[in-house]
Coordinates of C-alpha atoms and ligand atoms in Angstrom, one line a residue:
M190 CA -2.9 -28.6 26.4
S191 CA -1.8 -25.2 25.3
I192 CA -0.2 -25.0 21.9
R193 CA 1.5 -22.1 20.2
T194 CA 2.0 -21.4 16.6
I195 CA 5.3 -20.6 15.1
I196 CA 5.4 -18.7 11.7
G197 CA 8.3 -17.6 9.6
L198 CA 8.1 -15.9 6.2
E199 CA 10.0 -15.9 3.0
I200 CA 8.9 -13.0 0.9
H201 CA 9.9 -12.3 -2.7
V202 CA 9.7 -8.8 -3.8
E203 CA 10.2 -7.7 -7.4
L204 CA 12.3 -4.6 -7.6
S205 CA 11.1 -1.8 -9.8
T206 CA 14.3 -1.3 -11.7
K207 CA 13.9 -0.4 -15.4
S208 CA 16.1 -3.3 -16.6
K209 CA 16.7 -6.8 -15.4
I210 CA 19.3 -8.0 -12.9
F211 CA 22.0 -9.2 -15.3
C212 CA 21.1 -7.7 -18.7
S213 CA 19.5 -4.6 -20.2
C214 CA 16.1 -6.2 -21.0
S215 CA 13.0 -4.2 -19.9
T216 CA 11.1 -5.3 -16.7
D217 CA 7.8 -3.8 -17.8
F218 CA 4.8 -5.9 -16.7
G219 CA 2.2 -7.2 -19.2
S220 CA 4.1 -7.1 -22.5
T221 CA 3.7 -9.7 -25.2
A222 CA 5.1 -13.0 -24.1
N223 CA 8.8 -13.5 -24.8
S224 CA 9.2 -10.0 -26.2
Q225 CA 11.6 -8.9 -23.4
C226 CA 14.4 -11.5 -23.3
C227 CA 17.9 -11.9 -24.7
P228 CA 20.6 -14.6 -24.6
I229 CA 21.7 -13.5 -21.1
C230 CA 18.3 -13.7 -19.3
I231 CA 17.3 -16.9 -21.1
G232 CA 20.7 -18.4 -20.3
M233 CA 22.1 -19.2 -23.7
P234 CA 25.5 -20.9 -23.6
G235 CA 28.3 -18.4 -23.7
S236 CA 26.3 -15.5 -22.5
L237 CA 27.7 -13.5 -19.6
P238 CA 25.7 -11.8 -16.9
T239 CA 26.6 -8.3 -15.6
L240 CA 25.2 -7.2 -12.2
N241 CA 22.8 -4.2 -12.3
K242 CA 24.1 -1.8 -9.7
K243 CA 20.6 -0.4 -9.0
V244 CA 19.6 -3.9 -7.7
V245 CA 22.3 -3.7 -5.1
D246 CA 21.3 -0.2 -4.1
Y247 CA 17.7 -1.1 -3.8
A248 CA 18.4 -4.2 -1.7
V249 CA 20.7 -2.1 0.6
K250 CA 17.9 0.5 0.9
A251 CA 15.5 -2.3 2.0
G252 CA 18.0 -3.6 4.4
L253 CA 18.6 -0.1 6.0
A254 CA 14.8 0.5 6.3
L255 CA 14.5 -2.9 8.0
N256 CA 17.4 -2.2 10.5
C257 CA 19.8 -4.8 9.0
N258 CA 23.5 -5.0 9.0
I259 CA 24.8 -4.4 5.5
A260 CA 27.6 -6.7 4.3
R261 CA 30.7 -4.8 3.0
E262 CA 31.5 -7.8 0.9
S263 CA 29.2 -10.4 -0.6
N264 CA 28.9 -12.6 -3.7
M265 CA 26.4 -14.4 -5.9
D266 CA 25.8 -18.2 -5.9
R267 CA 24.2 -20.7 -8.2
K268 CA 21.3 -22.7 -6.9
N269 CA 20.9 -25.7 -9.0
Y270 CA 17.5 -27.2 -9.8
F271 CA 15.5 -28.2 -12.8
Y272 CA 12.3 -26.4 -13.6
P273 CA 10.8 -25.6 -17.0
D274 CA 10.6 -21.9 -16.3
L275 CA 14.2 -21.8 -15.2
V276 CA 16.1 -22.1 -18.5
K277 CA 19.6 -22.2 -17.2
G278 CA 19.0 -25.1 -14.9
Y279 CA 20.2 -22.9 -12.0
Q280 CA 19.2 -19.7 -10.5
I281 CA 21.7 -16.9 -9.6
T282 CA 21.1 -16.0 -6.0
Q283 CA 23.0 -15.4 -2.8
Y284 CA 23.6 -18.2 -0.4
D285 CA 26.0 -17.9 2.5
Q286 CA 26.8 -14.2 2.1
P287 CA 23.5 -12.2 1.8
L288 CA 23.7 -8.4 1.3
C289 CA 21.7 -7.7 4.5
K290 CA 21.4 -9.6 7.8
N291 CA 20.0 -9.5 11.3
G292 CA 17.3 -6.8 11.0
F293 CA 13.9 -6.3 12.5
L294 CA 10.5 -4.8 11.9
E295 CA 8.2 -3.7 14.7
I296 CA 4.5 -4.5 14.7
G297 CA 1.8 -3.6 17.3
Q298 CA 1.2 -0.5 19.3
G299 CA 2.3 0.9 22.6
K300 CA 2.9 -1.8 25.2
N301 CA 2.2 -4.5 22.6
I302 CA 5.1 -3.7 20.3
K303 CA 6.7 -6.8 19.0
K304 CA 10.0 -7.1 17.2
I305 CA 9.9 -9.5 14.2
G306 CA 13.5 -10.5 13.3
I307 CA 14.7 -10.2 9.7
K308 CA 17.2 -13.0 9.3
R309 CA 18.4 -12.0 5.9
I310 CA 17.7 -10.1 2.7
H311 CA 19.4 -11.3 -0.5
I312 CA 19.2 -10.5 -4.2
E313 CA 18.4 -13.0 -6.9
E314 CA 16.9 -13.4 -10.3
D315 CA 13.2 -14.3 -11.0
T316 CA 12.3 -17.3 -13.2
G317 CA 10.0 -17.3 -16.2
K318 CA 6.4 -18.1 -16.0
S319 CA 4.4 -21.2 -17.0
L320 CA 1.0 -20.7 -18.5
H321 CA -1.2 -23.8 -18.3
T322 CA -3.8 -23.7 -21.1
N323 CA -7.0 -25.7 -21.0
Q324 CA -5.8 -27.8 -24.0
D325 CA -3.3 -29.6 -21.7
V326 CA -0.5 -27.5 -23.2
T327 CA 1.9 -25.5 -21.1
L328 CA 3.3 -22.3 -22.6
L329 CA 6.4 -20.6 -21.3
D330 CA 6.9 -16.8 -21.1
Y331 CA 10.5 -15.7 -20.2
N332 CA 9.8 -12.0 -19.9
R333 CA 10.0 -12.4 -16.1
S334 CA 13.2 -14.4 -16.3
G335 CA 16.0 -12.3 -14.8
V336 CA 13.7 -9.7 -13.2
P337 CA 15.5 -8.6 -10.0
L338 CA 14.1 -9.8 -6.7
I339 CA 15.0 -9.5 -3.1
E340 CA 14.1 -12.3 -0.8
I341 CA 13.3 -11.3 2.7
V342 CA 13.5 -14.1 5.2
T343 CA 12.1 -13.5 8.7
E344 CA 12.9 -15.3 12.0
P345 CA 10.1 -17.6 13.1
D346 CA 8.8 -14.8 15.4
L347 CA 5.2 -14.6 14.2
S348 CA 2.5 -16.4 16.2
S349 CA -0.8 -15.9 14.4
A350 CA -2.4 -15.2 11.1
E351 CA -3.4 -11.7 12.4
E352 CA 0.2 -10.9 13.3
T353 CA 1.4 -12.2 9.9
K354 CA -1.0 -9.9 8.1
E355 CA 0.0 -6.9 10.1
F356 CA 3.7 -7.7 9.4
L357 CA 3.1 -8.0 5.7
E358 CA 1.0 -4.8 5.5
S359 CA 3.7 -2.9 7.3
L360 CA 6.4 -4.4 5.1
R361 CA 4.5 -3.5 2.0
D362 CA 4.0 0.1 3.2
I363 CA 7.8 0.4 3.9
L364 CA 8.9 -1.0 0.6
K365 CA 6.4 1.3 -1.2
Y366 CA 7.7 4.3 0.8
I367 CA 11.3 3.7 0.0
G368 CA 10.3 3.4 -3.7
I369 CA 12.0 0.1 -4.5
S370 CA 8.9 -1.9 -5.6
D371 CA 5.3 -1.3 -6.5
V372 CA 4.5 -4.3 -4.2
K373 CA 1.5 -5.4 -6.2
M374 CA 0.5 -8.8 -5.0
E375 CA -1.9 -9.3 -7.9
E376 CA 0.9 -8.7 -10.4
G377 CA 3.3 -11.0 -8.6
S378 CA 5.6 -8.3 -7.3
L379 CA 5.1 -9.4 -3.7
R380 CA 5.0 -13.1 -3.2
C381 CA 4.9 -14.8 0.2
D382 CA 5.8 -18.3 1.4
V383 CA 4.8 -19.2 4.9
N384 CA 6.7 -21.7 7.1
I385 CA 4.5 -22.9 9.9
N386 CA 4.5 -25.4 12.7
V387 CA 3.1 -25.6 16.2
A388 CA 4.7 -26.5 19.6
N389 CA 3.6 -27.3 23.1
E390 CA 3.9 -24.5 25.5
N391 CA 6.7 -26.3 27.3
G392 CA 8.5 -26.5 23.9
K393 CA 9.0 -30.2 24.2
S394 CA 6.9 -31.3 21.3
F395 CA 7.0 -29.8 17.9
S396 CA 5.2 -30.5 14.7
N397 CA 7.3 -30.6 11.5
I398 CA 7.4 -27.4 9.4
T399 CA 5.1 -27.1 6.5
E400 CA 5.9 -24.6 3.8
L401 CA 2.9 -22.9 2.2
K402 CA 3.3 -21.7 -1.4
N403 CA 1.2 -19.9 -4.0
L404 CA -0.3 -17.4 -1.6
N405 CA -1.4 -14.6 -3.9
S406 CA -3.3 -12.3 -1.5
F407 CA -3.2 -11.2 2.1
K408 CA -6.5 -12.9 2.5
S409 CA -5.2 -16.3 1.3
V410 CA -2.2 -15.9 3.6
V411 CA -4.6 -15.5 6.6
K412 CA -6.9 -18.3 5.5
A413 CA -4.0 -20.7 4.7
I414 CA -2.3 -20.1 8.1
E415 CA -5.6 -20.6 10.0
F416 CA -6.2 -23.9 8.1
E417 CA -2.7 -25.2 8.6
E418 CA -2.6 -24.1 12.3
N419 CA -5.6 -26.1 12.9
R420 CA -4.3 -29.2 11.0
H421 CA -1.1 -29.2 13.0
R422 CA -2.8 -28.7 16.3
L423 CA -5.2 -31.6 15.8
L424 CA -2.3 -33.9 14.8
L425 CA -0.2 -32.9 17.7
Q426 CA -3.1 -33.5 20.1
E427 CA -3.4 -37.0 18.7
D428 CA 0.3 -37.5 19.3
K429 CA 0.8 -37.7 15.5
N430 CA 3.1 -35.5 13.5
T431 CA 2.9 -33.6 10.2
S432 CA 5.3 -34.5 7.5
K433 CA 8.0 -32.0 6.4
E434 CA 6.4 -30.9 3.2
T435 CA 5.5 -28.1 0.8
R436 CA 1.7 -27.5 0.4
R437 CA -0.2 -25.1 -1.7
W438 CA -3.3 -23.2 -0.9
D439 CA -6.5 -23.9 -2.9
D440 CA -8.5 -20.7 -2.9
I441 CA -11.6 -22.4 -4.1
A442 CA -11.7 -25.5 -1.9
N443 CA -10.3 -23.4 1.1
I444 CA -7.8 -26.1 2.0
T445 CA -4.1 -26.7 1.7
I446 CA -2.9 -29.6 -0.6
S447 CA 0.4 -31.4 -0.4
M448 CA 2.7 -30.7 -3.3
R449 CA 6.0 -32.4 -2.5
S450 CA 8.3 -33.2 0.4
K451 CA 10.3 -30.1 1.4
E452 CA 13.7 -29.7 -0.2
T453 CA 16.8 -29.2 1.9
E454 CA 19.6 -26.8 1.1
Y455 CA 21.7 -29.8 0.3
D456 CA 19.4 -30.7 -2.6
Y457 CA 20.4 -27.5 -4.4
R458 CA 24.1 -28.1 -4.6
Y459 CA 24.9 -24.4 -4.2
F460 CA 28.2 -23.1 -5.5
L461 CA 29.8 -19.8 -6.1
E462 CA 28.7 -18.1 -9.3
P463 CA 32.0 -17.8 -11.3
D464 CA 30.8 -15.2 -13.8
I465 CA 30.1 -12.4 -11.4
M466 CA 32.6 -10.5 -9.4
N467 CA 32.3 -10.1 -5.7
I468 CA 30.1 -7.2 -4.5
A469 CA 32.1 -4.7 -2.4
L470 CA 30.3 -1.8 -0.7
S471 CA 32.1 1.1 1.0
E472 CA 30.9 2.9 4.1
D473 CA 30.5 6.0 1.9
E474 CA 28.2 4.2 -0.6
I475 CA 26.1 2.8 2.2
N476 CA 25.8 6.2 3.8
K477 CA 24.7 7.7 0.5
I478 CA 21.9 5.2 0.2
K479 CA 20.9 5.9 3.8
E480 CA 20.5 9.6 3.0
T481 CA 17.9 8.7 0.3
L482 CA 15.6 7.0 2.9
P483 CA 12.4 8.9 3.6
E484 CA 10.7 9.0 7.0
L485 CA 9.1 5.6 7.4
P486 CA 5.4 5.1 7.8
R487 CA 5.5 4.2 11.5
D488 CA 7.5 7.2 12.4
K489 CA 5.3 9.5 10.3
R490 CA 2.2 8.2 11.9
E491 CA 3.6 8.9 15.4
R492 CA 4.7 12.4 14.4
W493 CA 1.3 13.2 12.8
A494 CA -0.6 12.0 15.8
T495 CA 1.3 14.5 17.9
I496 CA 1.4 17.5 15.6
F497 CA -1.9 17.2 13.7
K498 CA -3.9 15.4 16.4
L499 CA -5.9 13.5 13.8
P500 CA -7.8 10.3 14.5
E501 CA -5.9 7.1 13.9
Y502 CA -8.3 6.2 11.0
D503 CA -7.5 9.4 9.1
I504 CA -3.7 9.0 9.7
N505 CA -3.7 5.5 8.5
I506 CA -5.4 6.5 5.2
L507 CA -3.4 9.7 4.7
T508 CA 0.0 7.9 5.3
S509 CA -0.9 4.8 3.3
F510 CA 1.4 5.9 0.5
L511 CA 4.1 8.5 0.4
E512 CA 2.8 10.7 -2.4
L513 CA -0.5 11.2 -0.5
A514 CA 1.2 11.9 2.8
N515 CA 3.4 14.5 1.1
F516 CA 0.4 16.1 -0.5
F517 CA -1.3 16.4 2.8
E518 CA 1.8 17.9 4.5
E519 CA 2.4 20.3 1.7
T520 CA -1.2 21.6 1.9
M521 CA -0.9 21.9 5.6
A522 CA 2.0 24.4 5.0
Y523 CA -0.7 26.8 3.7
Y524 CA -3.7 25.8 5.8
N525 CA -4.2 25.3 9.5
S526 CA -7.2 23.0 10.1
P527 CA -5.9 19.4 9.8
K528 CA -9.2 17.7 10.3
K529 CA -11.0 19.8 7.7
L530 CA -8.2 19.1 5.2
S531 CA -8.2 15.5 6.0
N532 CA -12.0 15.2 5.4
W533 CA -11.6 16.9 2.0
I534 CA -8.8 14.7 0.9
M535 CA -10.4 11.5 2.1
T536 CA -13.8 12.3 0.5
E537 CA -13.5 14.6 -2.5
L538 CA -10.0 14.1 -3.6
L539 CA -9.6 10.3 -3.2
R540 CA -13.0 9.7 -4.7
R541 CA -12.2 11.8 -7.8
L542 CA -8.8 10.1 -8.2
K543 CA -10.5 6.7 -8.0
E544 CA -13.2 7.6 -10.4
E545 CA -10.6 8.9 -12.9
E546 CA -8.2 6.0 -12.2
M547 CA -5.6 8.7 -11.6
D548 CA -2.5 8.8 -9.6
I549 CA -2.0 11.7 -7.1
N550 CA 1.1 12.7 -9.1
Q551 CA -1.1 13.5 -12.1
L552 CA -3.1 16.2 -10.3
I553 CA -3.2 19.5 -12.2
F554 CA -3.7 21.7 -9.2
T555 CA -1.2 22.3 -6.4
P556 CA -1.5 21.8 -2.6
K557 CA -1.5 25.6 -2.4
D558 CA -4.6 25.7 -4.6
L559 CA -6.4 23.3 -2.4
A560 CA -5.5 25.4 0.7
E561 CA -6.8 28.5 -1.0
L562 CA -10.1 26.7 -1.8
L563 CA -10.6 25.7 1.9
D564 CA -9.7 29.3 2.9
L565 CA -12.4 30.6 0.6
I566 CA -15.0 28.3 2.3
D567 CA -13.8 29.2 5.8
K568 CA -14.0 32.9 5.1
G569 CA -17.5 32.5 3.7
V570 CA -16.6 33.7 0.2
I571 CA -18.2 30.5 -1.1
N572 CA -20.2 28.0 0.7
N573 CA -19.4 24.3 1.2
S574 CA -21.5 23.0 -1.7
I575 CA -20.2 25.6 -4.1
G576 CA -16.8 24.6 -2.8
K577 CA -17.3 21.1 -4.1
K578 CA -18.2 22.5 -7.5
V579 CA -15.1 24.7 -7.6
F580 CA -13.1 21.6 -6.6
M581 CA -14.4 19.7 -9.6
E582 CA -13.3 22.5 -11.9
M583 CA -9.9 22.7 -10.3
F584 CA -9.6 19.0 -10.8
N585 CA -10.4 19.4 -14.4
G586 CA -7.6 22.0 -14.8
E587 CA -9.8 25.1 -14.9
G588 CA -7.4 27.2 -12.8
K589 CA -7.2 28.8 -9.4
P590 CA -10.2 28.5 -7.1
K591 CA -11.0 32.2 -6.6
I592 CA -10.9 32.8 -10.4
I593 CA -13.2 29.7 -11.0
A594 CA -15.7 31.0 -8.4
E595 CA -15.7 34.5 -9.9
K596 CA -15.9 33.4 -13.5
N597 CA -18.9 31.2 -12.7
G598 CA -20.6 33.9 -10.5
W599 CA -20.4 31.6 -7.5
I600 CA -19.2 34.1 -5.0
Q601 CA -21.5 34.0 -2.0
I602 CA -24.0 36.8 -1.7
E603 CA -23.3 38.5 1.6
D604 CA -25.2 41.7 0.8
I605 CA -27.9 41.9 3.4
K606 CA -30.0 44.2 1.3
V607 CA -30.1 41.7 -1.6
I608 CA -30.9 38.8 0.7
D609 CA -33.6 40.8 2.5
E610 CA -35.3 41.7 -0.7
V611 CA -35.2 38.2 -2.2
L612 CA -36.5 36.6 1.1
R613 CA -39.4 39.1 1.3
G614 CA -40.4 38.0 -2.2
I615 CA -40.3 34.3 -1.2
L616 CA -42.5 35.0 1.8
R617 CA -45.0 36.8 -0.4
E618 CA -45.1 33.9 -2.8
N619 CA -45.6 31.3 -0.1
P620 CA -48.3 32.5 2.3
H621 CA -49.3 28.9 3.1
S622 CA -45.8 28.1 4.4
V623 CA -45.6 31.3 6.3
N624 CA -48.9 30.5 8.0
D625 CA -47.8 26.9 8.7
Y626 CA -44.6 28.2 10.3
R627 CA -46.5 30.6 12.5
N628 CA -48.8 27.8 13.6
G629 CA -45.7 25.9 14.8
K630 CA -44.9 23.6 11.9
D631 CA -41.1 23.7 11.8
R632 CA -40.9 21.9 8.5
A633 CA -42.3 24.9 6.7
F634 CA -39.1 26.8 7.7
G635 CA -36.9 24.3 6.0
Y636 CA -39.0 24.6 2.9
L637 CA -38.6 28.4 2.9
V638 CA -34.9 28.1 3.4
G639 CA -34.7 25.8 0.4
Q640 CA -36.8 28.2 -1.8
S641 CA -34.6 31.1 -0.7
M642 CA -31.4 29.2 -1.6
K643 CA -32.9 28.4 -5.0
A644 CA -33.8 32.0 -5.6
L645 CA -30.2 33.0 -4.7
K646 CA -28.9 30.3 -7.1
G647 CA -27.1 28.5 -4.3
K648 CA -24.9 31.5 -3.6
G649 CA -26.6 32.6 -0.4
N650 CA -24.8 32.4 2.9
P651 CA -26.8 29.7 4.7
Q652 CA -26.3 31.3 8.2
L653 CA -27.4 34.7 6.9
I654 CA -30.5 33.3 5.2
N655 CA -31.5 31.5 8.4
K656 CA -31.1 34.7 10.4
V657 CA -32.9 37.0 8.0
L658 CA -35.7 34.5 7.4
K659 CA -36.4 34.2 11.2
K660 CA -36.4 37.9 11.6
L661 CA -38.8 38.5 8.7
L662 CA -41.2 35.7 9.9
E663 CA -41.3 37.3 13.4
E664 CA -42.2 40.7 12.0
Ligands
ZN877 ZN1 17.9 -10.1 -21.2

């Protein structure tokens, strides 16, 4: 019996606005508990919410990047439920009129491109956070209460854990590119619930949908889907069914555990939020937001493959975030060997940034400086290993590459007379190695090159040393 898996996602993304959705409290992550809340975001009686315009702009931006239709008019609703970290007893969200509808995101390559439908994107407020201590006490932190979210709901178009992972990675890249969220899963700014069930290939027999919650990494998304897929398949094969329920993933036991039966929309008693005016967007406003969209990752990768002809691996790394991609392209404006530049960025630059825990925006040198450094190496003014030293100095803010090389006396020695003289001295000092070489021991040559390089303080042109040394040994 062939069985297929059906997966739909509900993704909550924290928007990186400076203030919350309905008040001016800060959204900074990691501040002292309950230091960033006011009567509005903790829902004190009589407080009145005011919608943050930036939240609407960001949601529209996400909608446009995900090919959605943007609603000219929408509104906010109350979703009623009780939960300790939801002080008001209801969450302000959007129900029947979301800001964005009917979009899609493509995954896969070439002939295997698959369109994953985006059912809706709506805006809503986040809840507070419960902290369970080991003394059986639960503490509540309301700093997160009222932080703006978008909820992205997909159509049930995904059919495996692998596809889901690809979709989420692609979505994360897009949201990061358009600058509306830092999409850090570990800080809770990207949270994913998975709806999963299985069906017979003929579509006659379905298992009931399970909702998977508390998935806090792409790895746990994959593992939870694989586990649940298997559980549903086994039950279906035995002609039994799963119950319609919400389950959580246990990262230690590697299993899903039932939490509660799944709520229906009816359970929430949605009704129109009376304290917030309807949201109206003009064609003009939407177009203005459209103009702020950068080239999206997929388009960029395709363009780069054509113009820079770099391997897919390099392209994926260099386009993984917009600032890095921009840095590469800006450097390419002054330099013409994409692969060489790519190697330098992927090794030297990214390594240094990681070591210093720095952001590429904090670099002291410019793309033009890096192009100049690579030019100096290409022209033989400095050799590759000196180039790495110059790079370190540039990184530390010591100035332009040429000046650094000159100041430190690192300019490569090209003067054939100087090299000839130094090399003759080396041969005189190492008669044994000279003899060995003449008796066919090739390793002796390497040793003599090393000694010559040392005598020239690393500044000799390696090709020139090789040439002159061979000539002298054959005299
Ligand atoms: Zn507040």
